[in-house]
GROMACS .gro file of C-alpha atoms in nm:
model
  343
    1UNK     CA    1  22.186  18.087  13.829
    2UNK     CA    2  21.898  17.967  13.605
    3UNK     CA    3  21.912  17.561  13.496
    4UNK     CA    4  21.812  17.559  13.085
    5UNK     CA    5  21.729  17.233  13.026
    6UNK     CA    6  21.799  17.022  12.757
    7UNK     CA    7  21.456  17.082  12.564
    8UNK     CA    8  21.451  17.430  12.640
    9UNK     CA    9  21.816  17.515  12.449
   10UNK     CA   10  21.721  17.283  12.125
   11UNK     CA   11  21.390  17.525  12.078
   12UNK     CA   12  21.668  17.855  12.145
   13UNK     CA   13  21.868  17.657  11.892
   14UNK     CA   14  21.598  17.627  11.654
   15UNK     CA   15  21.459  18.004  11.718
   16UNK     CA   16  21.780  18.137  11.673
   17UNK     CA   17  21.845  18.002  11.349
   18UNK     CA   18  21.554  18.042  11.181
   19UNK     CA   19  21.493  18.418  11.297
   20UNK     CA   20  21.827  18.538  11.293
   21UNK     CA   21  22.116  18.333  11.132
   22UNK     CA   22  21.967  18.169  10.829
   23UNK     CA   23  21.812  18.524  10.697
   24UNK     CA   24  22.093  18.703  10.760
   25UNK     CA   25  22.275  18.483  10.537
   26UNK     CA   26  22.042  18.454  10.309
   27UNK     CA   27  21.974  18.793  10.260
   28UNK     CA   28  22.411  18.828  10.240
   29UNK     CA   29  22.343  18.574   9.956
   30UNK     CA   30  22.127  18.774   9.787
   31UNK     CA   31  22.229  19.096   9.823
   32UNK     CA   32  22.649  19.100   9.790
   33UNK     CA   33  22.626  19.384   9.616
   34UNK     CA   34  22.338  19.590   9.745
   35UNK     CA   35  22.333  19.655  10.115
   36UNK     CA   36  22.036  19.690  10.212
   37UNK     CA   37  21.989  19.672  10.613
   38UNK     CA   38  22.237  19.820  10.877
   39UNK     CA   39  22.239  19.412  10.979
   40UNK     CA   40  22.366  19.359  10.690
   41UNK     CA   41  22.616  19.601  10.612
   42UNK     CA   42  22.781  19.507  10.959
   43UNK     CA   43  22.827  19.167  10.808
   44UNK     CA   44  22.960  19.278  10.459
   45UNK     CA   45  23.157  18.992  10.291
   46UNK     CA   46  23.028  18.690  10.521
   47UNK     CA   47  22.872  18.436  10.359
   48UNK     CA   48  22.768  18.200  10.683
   49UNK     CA   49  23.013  18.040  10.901
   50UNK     CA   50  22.787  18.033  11.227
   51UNK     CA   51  22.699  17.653  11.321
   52UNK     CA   52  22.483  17.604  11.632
   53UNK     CA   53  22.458  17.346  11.896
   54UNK     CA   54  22.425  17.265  12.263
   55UNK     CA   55  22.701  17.312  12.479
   56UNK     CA   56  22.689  17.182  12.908
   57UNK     CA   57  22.649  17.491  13.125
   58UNK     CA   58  22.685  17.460  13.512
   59UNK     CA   59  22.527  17.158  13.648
   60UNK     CA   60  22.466  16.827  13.527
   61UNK     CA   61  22.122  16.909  13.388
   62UNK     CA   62  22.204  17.267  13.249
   63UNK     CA   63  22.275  17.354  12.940
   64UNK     CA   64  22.382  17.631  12.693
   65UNK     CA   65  22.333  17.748  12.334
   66UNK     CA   66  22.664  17.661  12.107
   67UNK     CA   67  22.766  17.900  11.885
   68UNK     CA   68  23.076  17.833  11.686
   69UNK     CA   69  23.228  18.141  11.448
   70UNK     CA   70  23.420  18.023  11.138
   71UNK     CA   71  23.466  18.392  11.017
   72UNK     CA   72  23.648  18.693  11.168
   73UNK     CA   73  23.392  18.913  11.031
   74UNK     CA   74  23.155  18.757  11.224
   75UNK     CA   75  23.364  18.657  11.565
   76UNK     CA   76  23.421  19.088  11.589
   77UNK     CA   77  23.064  19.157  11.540
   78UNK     CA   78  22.918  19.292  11.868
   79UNK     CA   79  22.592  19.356  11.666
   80UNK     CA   80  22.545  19.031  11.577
   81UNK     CA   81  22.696  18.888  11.878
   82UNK     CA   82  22.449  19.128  12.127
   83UNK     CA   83  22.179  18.950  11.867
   84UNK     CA   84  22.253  18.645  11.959
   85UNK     CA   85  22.310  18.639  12.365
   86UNK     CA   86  21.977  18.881  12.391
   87UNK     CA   87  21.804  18.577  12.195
   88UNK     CA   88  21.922  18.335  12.403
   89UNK     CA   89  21.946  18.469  12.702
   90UNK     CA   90  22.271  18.504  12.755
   91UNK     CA   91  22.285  18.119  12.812
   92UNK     CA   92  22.554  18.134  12.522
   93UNK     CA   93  22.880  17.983  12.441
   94UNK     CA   94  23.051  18.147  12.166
   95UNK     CA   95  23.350  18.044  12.024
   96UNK     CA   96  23.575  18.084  11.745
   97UNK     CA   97  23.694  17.799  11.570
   98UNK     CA   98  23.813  17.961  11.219
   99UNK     CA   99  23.787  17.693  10.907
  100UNK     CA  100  23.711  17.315  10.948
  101UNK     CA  101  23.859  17.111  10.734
  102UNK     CA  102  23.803  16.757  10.649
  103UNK     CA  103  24.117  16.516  10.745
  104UNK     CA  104  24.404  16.440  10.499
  105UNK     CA  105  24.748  16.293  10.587
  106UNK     CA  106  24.989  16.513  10.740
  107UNK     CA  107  25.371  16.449  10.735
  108UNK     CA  108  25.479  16.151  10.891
  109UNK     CA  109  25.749  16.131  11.170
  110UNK     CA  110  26.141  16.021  11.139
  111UNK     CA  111  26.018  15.725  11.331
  112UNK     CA  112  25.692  15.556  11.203
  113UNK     CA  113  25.420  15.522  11.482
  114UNK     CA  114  25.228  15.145  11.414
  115UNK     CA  115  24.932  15.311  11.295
  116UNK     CA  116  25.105  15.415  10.999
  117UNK     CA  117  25.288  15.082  10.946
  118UNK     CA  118  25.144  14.762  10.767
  119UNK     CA  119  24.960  14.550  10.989
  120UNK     CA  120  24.831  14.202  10.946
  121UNK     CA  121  24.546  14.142  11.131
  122UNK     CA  122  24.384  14.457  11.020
  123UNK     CA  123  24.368  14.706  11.368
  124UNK     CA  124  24.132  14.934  11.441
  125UNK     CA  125  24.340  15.290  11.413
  126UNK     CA  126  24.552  15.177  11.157
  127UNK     CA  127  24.660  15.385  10.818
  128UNK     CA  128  24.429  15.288  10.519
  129UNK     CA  129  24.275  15.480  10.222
  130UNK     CA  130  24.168  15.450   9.875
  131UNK     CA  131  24.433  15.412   9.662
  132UNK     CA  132  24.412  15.736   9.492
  133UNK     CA  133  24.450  15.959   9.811
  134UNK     CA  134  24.698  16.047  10.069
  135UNK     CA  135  24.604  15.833  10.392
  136UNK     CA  136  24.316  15.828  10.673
  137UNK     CA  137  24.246  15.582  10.925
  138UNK     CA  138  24.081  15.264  10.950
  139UNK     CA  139  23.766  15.366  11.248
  140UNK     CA  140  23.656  14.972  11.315
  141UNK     CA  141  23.519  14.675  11.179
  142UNK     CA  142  23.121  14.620  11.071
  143UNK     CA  143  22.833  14.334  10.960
  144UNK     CA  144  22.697  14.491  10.629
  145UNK     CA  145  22.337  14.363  10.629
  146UNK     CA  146  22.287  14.373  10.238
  147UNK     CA  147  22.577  14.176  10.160
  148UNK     CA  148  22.652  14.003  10.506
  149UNK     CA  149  22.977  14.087  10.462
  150UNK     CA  150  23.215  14.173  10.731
  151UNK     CA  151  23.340  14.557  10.650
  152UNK     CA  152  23.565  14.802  10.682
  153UNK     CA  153  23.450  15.165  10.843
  154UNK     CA  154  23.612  15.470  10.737
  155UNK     CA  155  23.499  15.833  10.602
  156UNK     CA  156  23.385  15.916  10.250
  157UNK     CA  157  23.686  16.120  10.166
  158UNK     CA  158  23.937  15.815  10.281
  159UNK     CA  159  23.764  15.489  10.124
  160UNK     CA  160  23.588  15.672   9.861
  161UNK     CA  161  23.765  15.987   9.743
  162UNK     CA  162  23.505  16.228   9.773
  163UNK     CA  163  23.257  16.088   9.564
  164UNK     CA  164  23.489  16.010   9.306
  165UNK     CA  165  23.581  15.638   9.365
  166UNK     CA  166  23.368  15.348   9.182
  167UNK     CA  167  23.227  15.038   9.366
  168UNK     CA  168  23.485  14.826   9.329
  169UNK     CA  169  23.792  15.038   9.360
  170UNK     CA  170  24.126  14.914   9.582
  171UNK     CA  171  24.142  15.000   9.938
  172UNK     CA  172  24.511  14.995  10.069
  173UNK     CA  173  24.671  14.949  10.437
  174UNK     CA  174  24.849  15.155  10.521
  175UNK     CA  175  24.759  15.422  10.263
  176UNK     CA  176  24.946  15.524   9.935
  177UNK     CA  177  25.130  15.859  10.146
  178UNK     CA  178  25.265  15.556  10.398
  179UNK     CA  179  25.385  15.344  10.090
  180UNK     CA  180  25.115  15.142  10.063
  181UNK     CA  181  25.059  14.985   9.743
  182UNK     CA  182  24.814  14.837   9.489
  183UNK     CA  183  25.024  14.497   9.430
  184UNK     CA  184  25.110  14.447   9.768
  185UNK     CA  185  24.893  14.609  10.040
  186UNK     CA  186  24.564  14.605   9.855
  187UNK     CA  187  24.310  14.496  10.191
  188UNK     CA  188  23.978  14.504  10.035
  189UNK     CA  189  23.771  14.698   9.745
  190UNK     CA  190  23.524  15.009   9.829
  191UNK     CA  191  23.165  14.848   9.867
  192UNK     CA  192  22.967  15.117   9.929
  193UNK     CA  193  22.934  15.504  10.055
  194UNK     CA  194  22.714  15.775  10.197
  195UNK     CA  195  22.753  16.084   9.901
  196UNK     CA  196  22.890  16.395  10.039
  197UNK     CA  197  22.626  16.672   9.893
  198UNK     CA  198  22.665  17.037   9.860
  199UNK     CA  199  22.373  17.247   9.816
  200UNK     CA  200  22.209  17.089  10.109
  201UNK     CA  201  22.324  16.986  10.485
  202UNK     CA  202  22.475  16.601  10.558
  203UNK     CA  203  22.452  16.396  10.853
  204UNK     CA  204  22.768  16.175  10.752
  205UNK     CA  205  23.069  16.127  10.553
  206UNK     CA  206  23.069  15.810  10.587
  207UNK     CA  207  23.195  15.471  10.365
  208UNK     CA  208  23.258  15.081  10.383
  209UNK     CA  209  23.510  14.844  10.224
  210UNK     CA  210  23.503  14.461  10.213
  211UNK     CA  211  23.801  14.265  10.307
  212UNK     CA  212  23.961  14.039  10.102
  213UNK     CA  213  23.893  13.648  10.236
  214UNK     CA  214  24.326  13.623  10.263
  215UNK     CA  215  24.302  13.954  10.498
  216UNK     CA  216  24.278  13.860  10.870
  217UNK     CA  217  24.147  14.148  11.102
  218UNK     CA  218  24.091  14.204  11.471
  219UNK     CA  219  23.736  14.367  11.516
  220UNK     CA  220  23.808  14.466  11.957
  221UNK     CA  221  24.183  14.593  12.015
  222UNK     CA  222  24.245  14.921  12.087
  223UNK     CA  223  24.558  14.944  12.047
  224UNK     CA  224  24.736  15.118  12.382
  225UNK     CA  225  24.361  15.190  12.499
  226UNK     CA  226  24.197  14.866  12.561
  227UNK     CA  227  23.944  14.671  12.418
  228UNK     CA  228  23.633  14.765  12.242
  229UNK     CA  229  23.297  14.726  12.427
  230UNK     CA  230  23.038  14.771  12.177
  231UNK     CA  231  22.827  15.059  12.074
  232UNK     CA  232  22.682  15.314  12.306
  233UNK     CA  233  22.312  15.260  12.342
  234UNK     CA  234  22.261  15.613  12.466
  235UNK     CA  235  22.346  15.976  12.316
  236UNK     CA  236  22.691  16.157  12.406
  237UNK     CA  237  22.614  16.463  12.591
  238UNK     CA  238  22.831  16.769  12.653
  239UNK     CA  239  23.106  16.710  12.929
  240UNK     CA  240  23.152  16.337  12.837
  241UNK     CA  241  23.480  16.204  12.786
  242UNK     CA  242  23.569  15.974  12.465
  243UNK     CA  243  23.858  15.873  12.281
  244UNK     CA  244  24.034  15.763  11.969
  245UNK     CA  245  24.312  15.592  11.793
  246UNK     CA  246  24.406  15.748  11.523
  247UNK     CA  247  24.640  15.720  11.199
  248UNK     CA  248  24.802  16.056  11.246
  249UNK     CA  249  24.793  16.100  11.666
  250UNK     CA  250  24.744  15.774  11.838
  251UNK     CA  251  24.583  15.785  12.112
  252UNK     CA  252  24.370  16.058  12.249
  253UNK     CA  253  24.165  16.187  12.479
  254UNK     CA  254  23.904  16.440  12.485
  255UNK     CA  255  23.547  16.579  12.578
  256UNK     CA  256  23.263  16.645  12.408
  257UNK     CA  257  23.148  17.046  12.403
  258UNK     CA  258  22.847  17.053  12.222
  259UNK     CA  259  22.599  16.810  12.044
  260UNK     CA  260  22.345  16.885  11.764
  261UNK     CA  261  22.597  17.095  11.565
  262UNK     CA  262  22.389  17.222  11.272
  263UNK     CA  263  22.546  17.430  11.005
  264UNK     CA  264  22.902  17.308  11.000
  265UNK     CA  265  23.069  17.475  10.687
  266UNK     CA  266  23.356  17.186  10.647
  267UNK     CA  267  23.638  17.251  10.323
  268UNK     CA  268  23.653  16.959  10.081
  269UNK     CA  269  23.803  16.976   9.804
  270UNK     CA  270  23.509  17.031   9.563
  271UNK     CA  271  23.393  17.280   9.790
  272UNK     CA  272  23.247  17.399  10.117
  273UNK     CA  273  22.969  17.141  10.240
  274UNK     CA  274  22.760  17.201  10.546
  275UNK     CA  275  22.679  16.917  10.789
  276UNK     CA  276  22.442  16.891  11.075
  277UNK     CA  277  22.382  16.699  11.371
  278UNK     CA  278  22.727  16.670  11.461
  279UNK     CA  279  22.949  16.658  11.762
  280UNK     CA  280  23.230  16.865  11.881
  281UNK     CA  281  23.519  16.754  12.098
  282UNK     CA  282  23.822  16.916  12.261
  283UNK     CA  283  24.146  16.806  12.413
  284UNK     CA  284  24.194  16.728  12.753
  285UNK     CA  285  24.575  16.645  12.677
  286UNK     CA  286  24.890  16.826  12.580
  287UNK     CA  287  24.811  16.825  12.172
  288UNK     CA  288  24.542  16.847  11.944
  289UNK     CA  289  24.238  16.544  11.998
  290UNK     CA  290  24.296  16.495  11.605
  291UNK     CA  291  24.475  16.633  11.277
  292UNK     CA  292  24.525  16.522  10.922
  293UNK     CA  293  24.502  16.158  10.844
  294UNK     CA  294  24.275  16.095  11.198
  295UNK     CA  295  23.986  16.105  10.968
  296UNK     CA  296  23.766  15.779  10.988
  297UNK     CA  297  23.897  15.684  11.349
  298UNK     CA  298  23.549  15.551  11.511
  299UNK     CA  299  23.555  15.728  11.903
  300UNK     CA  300  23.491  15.578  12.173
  301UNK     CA  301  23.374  15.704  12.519
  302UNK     CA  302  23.555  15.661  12.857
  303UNK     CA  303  23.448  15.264  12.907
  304UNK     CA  304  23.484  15.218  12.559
  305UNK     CA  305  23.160  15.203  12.368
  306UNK     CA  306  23.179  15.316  12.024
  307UNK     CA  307  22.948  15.626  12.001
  308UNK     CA  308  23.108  15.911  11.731
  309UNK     CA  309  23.273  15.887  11.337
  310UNK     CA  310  23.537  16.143  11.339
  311UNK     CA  311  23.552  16.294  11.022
  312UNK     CA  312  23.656  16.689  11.050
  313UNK     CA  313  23.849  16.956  11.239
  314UNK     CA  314  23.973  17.313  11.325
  315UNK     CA  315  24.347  17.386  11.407
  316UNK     CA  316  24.171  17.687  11.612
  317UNK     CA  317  23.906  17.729  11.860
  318UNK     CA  318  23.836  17.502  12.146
  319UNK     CA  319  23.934  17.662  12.574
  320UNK     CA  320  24.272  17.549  12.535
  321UNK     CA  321  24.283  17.724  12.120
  322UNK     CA  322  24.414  17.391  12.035
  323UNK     CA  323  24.119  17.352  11.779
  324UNK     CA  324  23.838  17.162  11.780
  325UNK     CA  325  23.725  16.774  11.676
  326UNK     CA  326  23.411  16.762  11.485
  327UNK     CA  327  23.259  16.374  11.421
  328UNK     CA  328  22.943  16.184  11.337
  329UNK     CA  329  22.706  16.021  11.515
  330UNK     CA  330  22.787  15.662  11.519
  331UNK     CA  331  22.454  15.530  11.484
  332UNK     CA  332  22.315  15.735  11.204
  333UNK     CA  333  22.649  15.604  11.027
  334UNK     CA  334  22.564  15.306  11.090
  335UNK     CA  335  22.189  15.287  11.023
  336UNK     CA  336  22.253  15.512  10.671
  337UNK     CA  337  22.484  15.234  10.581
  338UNK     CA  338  22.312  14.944  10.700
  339UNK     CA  339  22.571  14.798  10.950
  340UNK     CA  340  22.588  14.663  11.271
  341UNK     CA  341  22.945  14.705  11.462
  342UNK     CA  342  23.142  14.386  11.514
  343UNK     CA  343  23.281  14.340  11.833
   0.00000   0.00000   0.00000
């Protein structure tokens, strides 16, 4: 079988998106109500939903073209589908993953896990959230190089709201849906965030909190999965194993199936926003790698270097149809926010 190397797949990527995905859409956009091309009238009512990225194929060097399908129009199209594998030949990997959405507390168990229980030091997979939202999880600790503070990492949507919070506003551990409150568990005030844009693609949802000087925190503990390391110097690539402790699921492991996701349609609650550049992971365990409330939980991979920001996921897709993980890139996080990870 042919090898398709790792510069060869990002051009198919590119190729394929600019010659067949994007003016498809576009041209959907534009024309809702007057079909014009057969194309098009085999993808009546879709507005998008195909994100692209690199997937592993067969060997160590080989790779293949990730196509993920958010919409069951498209996922039954064998037009569009023949399209696609023709294009790049047939070094494809097309899955359905149905609707991302972007992480909010799900209900808790009869018997509270840690990670949604109060915890002085601060831990690293512990609930926390604005105080005006459900709950999310606390990823890991940071140096903010404006204000030399020592931070808090988390997603937009936990620490600031969606866009909504002001500098300044009360972060809480655990979060207000695990009975946190302002007069008692207030941690550390929202200090800055990365907006979450629609009308154009994001690298991040991404935000920081400072700590109050009375809270104690403990920047390396993994709780039940060791110690952190540090960040990974090099890129994750598809087949690598991470994981993550989470607010919602603990503990988790997983792989990552594609890199360089572009196109992500992701449901927020003032919208659909696209993201690109993102990462994709799967279970390799019984249940999901992440649900509700894992949002903000930094990953790790298998010798625990911090390398991914989860911030998203599908309760479909994935080889196992367990759904799939979809998180940042660490260091653009980092860089956008100007941090450097405490360890």
């Amino acid at each position: 079988m042919t090898t398709v190397d790792l510069k060869t797949v990002r051009a198919l990527k590119t190729e394929i998106a600019e010659q067949i995905i994007r003016p498809l859409v576009t041209e959907i956009r534009a024309e809702r109500r007057i079909i014009r091309s057969t194309a098009i009238r085999r993808l009546t009512g879709v507005e998008g939903g195909i994100a692209l990225g690199i997937a592993g194929g067969e060997g160590k060097n080989d790779y293949r073209l990730a196509v993920r399908v958010q919409r069951r129009a498209l996922e039954t199209n064998a037009y569009l589908r023949q399209q696609i594998e023709e294009a790049a030949r047939h070094k494809a990997d097309i899955t359905y993953i149905g609707t991302v959405f972007k992480g909010g507390a799900v209900a808790a168990p009869a018997v509270l896990p840690w990670h949604q229980l109060r915890q002085r030091p601060l831990l690293i997979g512990a609930s926390v959230g604005h105080y005006s939202i459900t709950a999310g999880t606390l990823g890991g600790f940071a140096q903010h190089t404006a204000s030399g503070k020592a931070v808090i990492l988390s997603n937009n949507h936990v620490l600031a709201n969606e866009n909504k919070a002001k500098i300044g506003d009360a972060i809480l551990q655990p979060g207000a849906y695990d009975g946190g409150r302002k007069n008692k568990d207030k941690v550390g005030e929202l200090l800055a965030f990365e907006p979450v844009v629609s009308g154009t693609n994001n690298l991040v949802d991404a935000a920081i909190a400072s700590i109050d000087a009375d809270i104690s925190f403990d920047a390396v503990t993994l709780t039940g999965a060791g110690t952190l390391k540090g960040l990974r110097k090099t890129p994750l690539r598809p087949g690598d194993k991470v994981f993550k402790v989470g607010r919602t699921t603990g503990v988790t492991q997983g792989i990552v199936t594609a890199i360089e996701v572009d196109d992500v349609v992701v449901s927020y609650e003032f919208g659909d926003i696209g993201f690109d550049s993102q990462i994709e992971i799967q279970t390799t365990g019984s249940g999901p790698f992440s649900s509700g409330g894992d949002s903000g939980s930094v990953i790790m991979d298998e010798k625990g270097y911090a390398c991914a920001l989860l911030f998203a996921g599908s309760d479909q897709g994935g080889t196992n149809g367990k759904g799939v993980t979809f998180a940042n890139d660490l260091s653009i996080v980092l860089e956008k926010l100007g941090l450097s990870l405490l360890v």
